[in-house]
């Protein structure tokens, strides 16, 4: 894939290498989220611990990609589209790192509330978490191909995730009212639900960086309609 | 204030202008947070609406500072400390924008639950919110002077905010158990508490960017001890 034909071969190799690292980081984050969900639903404390243990790998990738971006700016003095790619990457990895934190948070929930009774509450998170993982998978795919249309599609998926989140919270709230003694446990599950819902927002951010890179337009803070207009 | 003496006068003027904009943005965000808290405690729906209305100003500043940073990189090709300043600014404004979102969220809570009864629950947020505003104020001050020691001090304040947050959640949980019919309203207050607690994390991020700029060390994801060591 060539981003701008004017750039030198070596520069191109370096940019490609950074892009590959971002995709590797994204794959790791997706795996972390997927393992965290499995840990929650299979009551697997060992897997949950592994997720928490591996979070430092995600963090380390963020720091090293950030360094590589700063280095390439200083050394190669990129402009125009090359610079936009680097800016998009710097922002993308921040969101990926935070999604990694969400995985740890879910895993922590699996460790703190591993009893069979709690499973009933955890079950409600499954479709939500699955949707978030799908959204992340698709946005990484859009990033790999720098596909604006795919990014715009993923952006729209967040409404579905929000609706699912609202349903989960309402369901958990009825559990709370039925048995107030379960409130502390259910609150933990609600925090996890909230964190998963935020994954959707972070995926939307990444969609916006993809659009920024390809179209050169900053579409943050616009509504869906204005976003569609910007892509025409 | 001079950041690197080798840079041209015009470049220096441009960098200073961006720095000033960041401080203006920080001031606006601090005001938004402060107004949101006032709206919540004085039951002032008009003020709450103003906070929500003004959020777009914060967003617009983020976009325009980001643009200025990209422009200066393309035009001036900064390296070393100048480049680190720009990187620190790009990351700082992301966190400031999210703190602005928190202000809107709190204001939304003030609009949705403005009755006298709800005030009882809102009261518990006051010390938490006040601490968050103090932390934000201090980190902006550290940013203005690029003062590493001040940044390290602010970084430590987050533990206090977390402790206060835990106390608020525990208190609200007892209200929930006493009167389960209040659960939906109290949950709203809890979401606000959670959002305020996250302000502390965002202030910590900004502290880390200040340290990165001044010391050239990326201290993210380190514990407090390692952070102290990095500053020696």
Coordinates of C-alpha atoms in Angstrom, one line a residue:
Chain A
X1 CA 0.0 0.0 0.0
X2 CA 1.4 3.4 -0.9
X3 CA 0.6 6.5 1.0
X4 CA 1.7 9.4 -1.2
X5 CA 4.1 8.6 -4.0
X6 CA 6.6 11.3 -3.4
X7 CA 8.1 9.8 -0.3
X8 CA 11.3 8.0 -0.2
X9 CA 11.5 4.2 -0.1
X10 CA 13.0 4.1 3.3
X11 CA 10.4 6.4 4.7
X12 CA 7.7 4.3 3.2
X13 CA 9.2 1.2 4.9
X14 CA 9.2 3.0 8.2
X15 CA 5.6 4.2 7.9
X16 CA 4.5 0.7 6.9
X17 CA 6.3 -0.7 9.9
X18 CA 4.4 1.6 12.3
X19 CA 1.1 0.8 10.6
X20 CA 1.8 -2.9 11.1
X21 CA 2.6 -2.3 14.8
X22 CA -0.7 -0.5 15.2
X23 CA -2.6 -3.5 13.7
X24 CA -0.6 -5.9 15.9
X25 CA -1.6 -3.7 18.9
X26 CA -5.2 -3.7 17.8
X27 CA -5.2 -7.5 17.4
X28 CA -3.8 -7.8 20.9
X29 CA -6.5 -5.5 22.4
X30 CA -9.2 -7.4 20.6
X31 CA -7.8 -10.7 22.0
X32 CA -7.7 -9.1 25.5
X33 CA -11.3 -8.1 25.2
X34 CA -12.4 -11.5 23.9
X35 CA -10.5 -13.3 26.7
X36 CA -12.0 -11.0 29.3
X37 CA -15.5 -11.8 28.1
X38 CA -14.7 -15.6 28.1
X39 CA -13.3 -15.3 31.7
X40 CA -16.4 -13.6 32.8
X41 CA -18.8 -16.1 31.3
X42 CA -16.9 -19.3 32.0
X43 CA -16.0 -18.2 35.5
X44 CA -12.3 -18.6 34.6
X45 CA -10.2 -16.8 37.1
X46 CA -6.9 -17.9 35.6
X47 CA -7.8 -16.5 32.2
X48 CA -9.0 -13.2 33.9
X49 CA -5.6 -13.0 35.7
X50 CA -3.8 -13.5 32.4
X51 CA -5.7 -10.6 30.8
X52 CA -4.7 -8.3 33.7
X53 CA -1.1 -9.6 33.5
X54 CA -0.9 -8.9 29.7
X55 CA -2.2 -5.4 29.9
X56 CA 1.3 -4.1 30.2
X57 CA 2.0 -5.5 26.7
X58 CA -0.7 -3.2 25.4
X59 CA 0.7 -0.2 27.3
X60 CA 4.3 -1.0 26.1
X61 CA 3.1 -1.0 22.5
X62 CA 1.4 2.3 22.9
X63 CA 4.6 3.9 24.3
X64 CA 6.8 2.3 21.6
X65 CA 4.5 3.3 18.7
X66 CA 4.3 6.8 20.1
X67 CA 8.1 7.0 20.2
X68 CA 8.3 5.7 16.6
X69 CA 5.9 8.4 15.5
X70 CA 7.8 11.2 17.2
X71 CA 11.1 9.8 15.7
X72 CA 9.7 9.7 12.2
X73 CA 8.4 13.2 12.4
X74 CA 11.8 14.5 13.6
X75 CA 13.8 12.5 11.1
X76 CA 11.6 12.6 8.0
X77 CA 9.7 15.8 8.4
X78 CA 6.5 14.5 6.8
X79 CA 3.8 16.8 5.5
X80 CA 0.3 16.5 4.1
X81 CA -1.0 12.9 3.9
X82 CA 2.0 11.3 5.6
X83 CA 1.7 13.7 8.5
X84 CA -2.0 13.0 8.7
X85 CA -1.3 9.3 8.9
X86 CA 1.1 9.8 11.8
X87 CA -1.4 12.0 13.6
X88 CA -4.2 9.5 13.1
X89 CA -1.9 6.8 14.4
X90 CA -0.9 8.8 17.5
X91 CA -4.6 9.2 18.4
X92 CA -5.7 5.7 17.5
X93 CA -3.2 4.1 19.8
X94 CA -4.5 6.2 22.8
X95 CA -8.0 4.8 22.2
X96 CA -6.7 1.2 21.7
X97 CA -4.8 1.5 25.0
X98 CA -8.0 2.6 26.8
X99 CA -9.9 -0.3 25.3
X100 CA -7.2 -2.5 26.7
X101 CA -7.9 -1.0 30.1
X102 CA -11.6 -1.9 29.7
X103 CA -10.5 -5.6 29.1
X104 CA -8.6 -5.5 32.4
X105 CA -11.6 -3.9 34.2
X106 CA -13.9 -6.7 33.0
X107 CA -11.3 -9.3 34.0
X108 CA -11.1 -7.7 37.4
X109 CA -14.9 -8.1 37.7
X110 CA -14.6 -11.8 36.8
X111 CA -12.1 -12.3 39.6
X112 CA -14.1 -10.3 42.2
X113 CA -17.4 -11.9 41.6
X114 CA -16.8 -15.5 40.5
X115 CA -19.7 -17.2 42.2
X116 CA -22.5 -19.1 40.4
X117 CA -25.0 -16.6 41.7
X118 CA -23.1 -13.7 40.1
X119 CA -23.2 -15.5 36.8
X120 CA -26.8 -14.6 36.4
X121 CA -25.8 -10.9 36.3
X122 CA -22.8 -11.5 34.1
X123 CA -24.9 -13.2 31.5
X124 CA -26.5 -9.9 30.6
X125 CA -23.1 -8.6 29.5
X126 CA -22.5 -11.2 26.9
X127 CA -24.3 -9.7 23.9
X128 CA -23.1 -6.2 24.7
X129 CA -19.5 -7.4 24.9
X130 CA -19.8 -9.4 21.7
X131 CA -21.1 -6.3 19.9
X132 CA -18.2 -4.2 21.2
X133 CA -15.7 -6.8 20.0
X134 CA -17.4 -6.9 16.5
X135 CA -17.2 -3.1 16.4
X136 CA -13.5 -3.2 17.3
X137 CA -12.8 -5.9 14.8
X138 CA -14.5 -4.0 12.0
X139 CA -12.8 -0.7 12.8
X140 CA -9.4 -2.4 12.8
X141 CA -10.3 -3.9 9.5
X142 CA -11.2 -0.4 8.2
X143 CA -7.9 0.9 9.5
X144 CA -5.9 -1.8 7.8
X145 CA -7.4 -0.9 4.5
X146 CA -7.9 2.8 5.3
X147 CA -11.4 2.4 4.1
X148 CA -13.6 5.4 4.7
X149 CA -16.9 3.8 3.8
X150 CA -16.2 0.9 6.2
X151 CA -15.3 3.4 8.9
X152 CA -18.5 5.3 8.3
X153 CA -20.5 2.0 8.6
X154 CA -18.7 1.1 11.9
X155 CA -19.4 4.6 13.2
X156 CA -23.2 4.0 12.9
X157 CA -23.0 0.7 14.8
X158 CA -22.5 2.6 18.0
X159 CA -26.2 3.4 18.2
X160 CA -27.0 -0.3 18.4
X161 CA -24.4 -0.8 21.1
X162 CA -25.9 2.2 23.1
X163 CA -29.4 0.6 22.8
X164 CA -28.1 -2.7 24.0
X165 CA -26.4 -1.0 26.9
X166 CA -29.6 0.8 27.9
X167 CA -31.4 -2.5 27.9
X168 CA -28.7 -4.2 30.0
X169 CA -28.8 -1.4 32.6
X170 CA -32.6 -1.5 32.8
X171 CA -32.5 -5.3 33.3
X172 CA -29.8 -5.0 36.0
X173 CA -31.8 -2.2 37.7
X174 CA -34.8 -4.5 38.1
X175 CA -32.5 -7.1 39.7
X176 CA -31.4 -4.4 42.1
X177 CA -34.9 -3.5 43.1
X178 CA -35.9 -7.1 43.5
X179 CA -33.1 -7.9 45.9
X180 CA -31.4 -4.9 47.3
X181 CA -28.8 -7.0 49.1
X182 CA -27.3 -7.8 45.6
X183 CA -26.8 -4.1 44.9
X184 CA -23.0 -4.0 45.4
X185 CA -22.4 -7.0 43.1
X186 CA -24.8 -5.7 40.4
X187 CA -23.1 -2.3 40.6
X188 CA -19.8 -4.0 39.6
X189 CA -21.5 -5.5 36.6
X190 CA -23.0 -2.1 35.7
X191 CA -19.5 -0.6 35.8
X192 CA -18.3 -3.3 33.4
X193 CA -21.3 -2.6 31.1
X194 CA -20.5 1.1 31.2
X195 CA -16.9 0.4 30.3
X196 CA -18.0 -1.9 27.4
X197 CA -20.3 0.8 26.1
X198 CA -17.4 3.2 26.1
X199 CA -15.5 0.8 23.8
X200 CA -18.0 1.8 21.1
X201 CA -17.2 5.5 21.6
X202 CA -13.5 4.7 21.2
X203 CA -14.1 2.7 18.1
X204 CA -16.1 5.8 16.7
X205 CA -13.0 7.9 17.5
X206 CA -10.8 5.6 15.4
X207 CA -13.4 5.8 12.6
X208 CA -13.0 9.6 12.7
X209 CA -9.2 9.4 12.5
X210 CA -9.5 7.1 9.5
X211 CA -11.7 9.7 7.8
X212 CA -9.3 12.5 8.8
X213 CA -6.4 10.6 7.2
X214 CA -8.1 9.8 4.0
X215 CA -10.3 12.9 3.5
X216 CA -8.2 15.4 5.3
X217 CA -11.3 16.5 7.2
X218 CA -11.7 16.6 11.0
X219 CA -15.1 15.1 11.5
X220 CA -15.0 14.9 15.3
X221 CA -17.9 16.4 17.2
X222 CA -20.2 16.3 14.2
X223 CA -23.5 14.5 14.1
X224 CA -24.1 11.4 11.9
X225 CA -25.7 13.6 9.2
X226 CA -22.8 16.0 9.0
X227 CA -20.5 13.1 9.0
X228 CA -22.3 11.6 6.0
X229 CA -22.2 15.0 4.3
X230 CA -18.4 15.2 4.8
X231 CA -18.0 11.9 3.1
X232 CA -19.9 12.8 -0.1
Chain B
X1 CA 9.4 31.8 28.2
X2 CA 11.8 30.2 25.8
X3 CA 11.6 26.6 24.8
X4 CA 14.9 25.8 23.0
X5 CA 17.0 28.7 21.9
X6 CA 17.8 27.6 18.4
X7 CA 14.3 28.2 17.1
X8 CA 13.5 31.1 14.9
X9 CA 11.6 34.1 16.4
X10 CA 8.5 33.5 14.2
X11 CA 8.4 29.9 15.2
X12 CA 8.7 30.9 18.9
X13 CA 5.7 33.2 18.4
X14 CA 3.7 30.5 16.9
X15 CA 4.5 28.0 19.6
X16 CA 3.6 30.6 22.3
X17 CA 0.3 31.2 20.6
X18 CA -0.6 27.5 20.7
X19 CA 0.4 27.3 24.3
X20 CA -1.8 30.3 25.1
X21 CA -4.7 28.7 23.4
X22 CA -4.2 25.5 25.4
X23 CA -4.4 27.6 28.6
X24 CA -7.5 29.4 27.4
X25 CA -9.1 26.0 26.6
X26 CA -8.1 24.8 30.0
X27 CA -9.6 27.8 31.7
X28 CA -12.9 27.3 29.8
X29 CA -13.0 23.6 30.8
X30 CA -12.4 24.6 34.4
X31 CA -15.2 27.1 34.2
X32 CA -17.5 24.5 32.6
X33 CA -16.8 22.1 35.4
X34 CA -17.3 24.7 38.0
X35 CA -20.6 25.9 36.5
X36 CA -21.8 22.3 36.2
X37 CA -21.2 21.8 39.9
X38 CA -23.0 25.1 40.8
X39 CA -25.9 24.1 38.6
X40 CA -26.2 20.7 40.3
X41 CA -26.1 22.2 43.8
X42 CA -28.2 25.3 43.3
X43 CA -30.8 23.4 41.3
X44 CA -30.1 25.9 38.4
X45 CA -31.4 24.4 35.2
X46 CA -30.6 27.5 33.2
X47 CA -26.9 27.3 34.2
X48 CA -26.9 23.6 33.4
X49 CA -28.3 24.3 29.9
X50 CA -25.6 26.9 29.4
X51 CA -22.9 24.4 30.2
X52 CA -24.3 22.0 27.7
X53 CA -24.7 24.7 25.1
X54 CA -21.1 25.9 25.6
X55 CA -19.5 22.4 25.2
X56 CA -19.2 23.0 21.4
X57 CA -16.7 25.9 22.3
X58 CA -14.4 23.4 24.0
X59 CA -14.7 21.0 21.1
X60 CA -14.0 23.7 18.6
X61 CA -10.9 24.7 20.5
X62 CA -9.6 21.1 20.5
X63 CA -10.0 20.9 16.7
X64 CA -8.4 24.3 16.1
X65 CA -5.4 23.7 18.4
X66 CA -4.9 20.2 16.8
X67 CA -4.9 21.9 13.4
X68 CA -2.4 24.5 14.5
X69 CA -0.1 21.7 15.8
X70 CA -0.2 19.8 12.6
X71 CA 0.4 23.0 10.6
X72 CA 3.4 23.9 12.7
X73 CA 4.9 20.4 12.3
X74 CA 4.5 20.6 8.6
X75 CA 5.8 24.1 8.3
X76 CA 8.5 24.3 10.9
X77 CA 9.7 20.7 11.1
X78 CA 10.4 20.9 14.8
X79 CA 12.7 18.4 16.5
X80 CA 13.7 17.6 20.1
X81 CA 12.1 19.7 22.8
X82 CA 9.9 21.7 20.4
X83 CA 8.5 18.6 19.0
X84 CA 7.9 17.1 22.4
X85 CA 6.0 20.3 23.4
X86 CA 3.7 19.9 20.4
X87 CA 3.2 16.2 21.1
X88 CA 2.4 17.0 24.8
X89 CA -0.1 19.6 23.6
X90 CA -1.8 17.3 21.2
X91 CA -2.4 14.8 24.0
X92 CA -3.3 17.4 26.6
X93 CA -6.2 18.9 24.6
X94 CA -7.7 15.4 24.1
X95 CA -7.9 15.0 27.9
X96 CA -9.2 18.6 28.3
X97 CA -11.9 18.0 25.8
X98 CA -13.0 14.8 27.7
X99 CA -13.1 16.8 30.9
X100 CA -15.4 19.2 29.1
X101 CA -17.7 16.2 28.3
X102 CA -17.8 15.4 32.0
X103 CA -19.1 18.9 32.7
X104 CA -21.9 18.4 30.2
X105 CA -22.7 15.1 31.8
X106 CA -23.0 16.6 35.2
X107 CA -25.1 19.4 33.8
X108 CA -27.4 16.8 32.2
X109 CA -27.8 15.2 35.6
X110 CA -28.8 18.6 37.0
X111 CA -31.5 18.9 34.3
X112 CA -32.9 15.4 34.6
X113 CA -33.1 15.3 38.4
X114 CA -33.8 18.8 39.6
X115 CA -36.3 18.0 42.4
X116 CA -35.6 18.9 46.1
X117 CA -35.5 15.2 47.0
X118 CA -32.7 14.5 44.5
X119 CA -30.7 17.3 46.0
X120 CA -29.9 15.1 49.0
X121 CA -28.1 12.7 46.6
X122 CA -26.4 15.5 44.7
X123 CA -25.0 17.0 47.9
X124 CA -22.6 14.0 48.2
X125 CA -21.0 15.0 44.9
X126 CA -19.9 18.5 46.1
X127 CA -16.6 17.7 47.8
X128 CA -15.7 15.2 45.1
X129 CA -16.3 17.8 42.4
X130 CA -14.5 20.5 44.3
X131 CA -11.4 18.3 44.6
X132 CA -11.5 17.5 40.9
X133 CA -11.7 21.2 40.0
X134 CA -8.7 21.9 42.3
X135 CA -6.8 19.2 40.7
X136 CA -7.6 20.6 37.2
X137 CA -6.7 24.1 38.3
X138 CA -3.3 22.9 39.7
X139 CA -2.4 20.9 36.6
X140 CA -3.2 23.8 34.3
X141 CA -1.0 25.9 36.6
X142 CA 1.8 23.3 36.3
X143 CA 1.3 23.3 32.5
X144 CA 1.5 27.1 32.3
X145 CA 4.9 27.0 34.0
X146 CA 5.9 23.6 32.7
X147 CA 6.8 22.8 36.3
X148 CA 7.6 19.1 36.7
X149 CA 7.6 19.2 40.5
X150 CA 4.1 20.7 40.6
X151 CA 3.0 18.1 38.1
X152 CA 4.3 15.3 40.3
X153 CA 2.4 16.8 43.2
X154 CA -0.8 17.0 41.3
X155 CA -0.3 13.4 40.1
X156 CA -0.4 12.2 43.8
X157 CA -3.7 14.1 44.5
X158 CA -5.6 11.5 42.5
X159 CA -5.4 9.0 45.4
X160 CA -7.3 11.4 47.6
X161 CA -9.9 11.9 44.8
X162 CA -10.2 8.1 44.5
X163 CA -10.8 7.7 48.2
X164 CA -13.4 10.4 48.2
X165 CA -15.1 8.7 45.2
X166 CA -15.2 5.4 47.1
X167 CA -16.8 7.1 50.1
X168 CA -19.4 8.7 47.9
X169 CA -20.3 5.5 46.1
X170 CA -20.6 3.7 49.5
X171 CA -22.9 6.4 50.8
X172 CA -25.1 6.3 47.7
X173 CA -25.2 2.5 47.9
X174 CA -26.7 2.7 51.4
X175 CA -29.4 5.2 50.1
X176 CA -30.2 2.6 47.4
X177 CA -30.6 -0.2 49.9
X178 CA -32.8 2.0 52.2
X179 CA -35.1 3.0 49.4
X180 CA -34.9 0.8 46.3
X181 CA -37.4 3.0 44.5
X182 CA -34.8 5.7 44.4
X183 CA -32.3 3.4 42.6
X184 CA -32.7 5.0 39.1
X185 CA -32.1 8.5 40.4
X186 CA -29.2 7.4 42.6
X187 CA -27.7 5.6 39.6
X188 CA -27.6 8.9 37.7
X189 CA -25.7 10.5 40.6
X190 CA -23.3 7.6 40.6
X191 CA -22.6 8.0 36.9
X192 CA -21.8 11.6 37.6
X193 CA -19.5 10.6 40.5
X194 CA -17.8 8.1 38.2
X195 CA -17.3 10.8 35.6
X196 CA -15.8 13.2 38.1
X197 CA -13.4 10.5 39.4
X198 CA -12.2 10.1 35.8
X199 CA -11.3 13.8 35.7
X200 CA -8.6 12.9 38.2
X201 CA -7.2 10.3 35.8
X202 CA -7.2 12.8 33.0
X203 CA -5.4 15.4 35.1
X204 CA -2.8 12.7 35.9
X205 CA -2.4 12.1 32.1
X206 CA -1.7 15.8 31.7
X207 CA 0.9 15.7 34.5
X208 CA 2.6 12.8 32.6
X209 CA 2.7 14.9 29.4
X210 CA 4.3 17.8 31.3
X211 CA 7.0 15.4 32.6
X212 CA 7.4 14.0 29.1
X213 CA 8.0 17.5 27.7
X214 CA 10.4 18.7 30.3
X215 CA 12.3 15.4 31.1
X216 CA 12.0 13.7 27.7
X217 CA 10.8 10.6 29.5
X218 CA 7.5 8.8 28.9
X219 CA 6.3 8.0 32.4
X220 CA 2.9 6.7 31.5
X221 CA 1.9 3.3 32.9
X222 CA 4.5 3.6 35.7
X223 CA 3.6 3.4 39.4
X224 CA 4.0 6.4 41.7
X225 CA 7.4 5.1 42.9
X226 CA 8.8 4.7 39.4
X227 CA 7.5 8.1 38.5
X228 CA 9.3 9.6 41.5
X229 CA 12.5 7.8 40.4
X230 CA 12.1 9.2 36.9
X231 CA 12.1 12.7 38.3
X232 CA 15.3 12.3 40.3

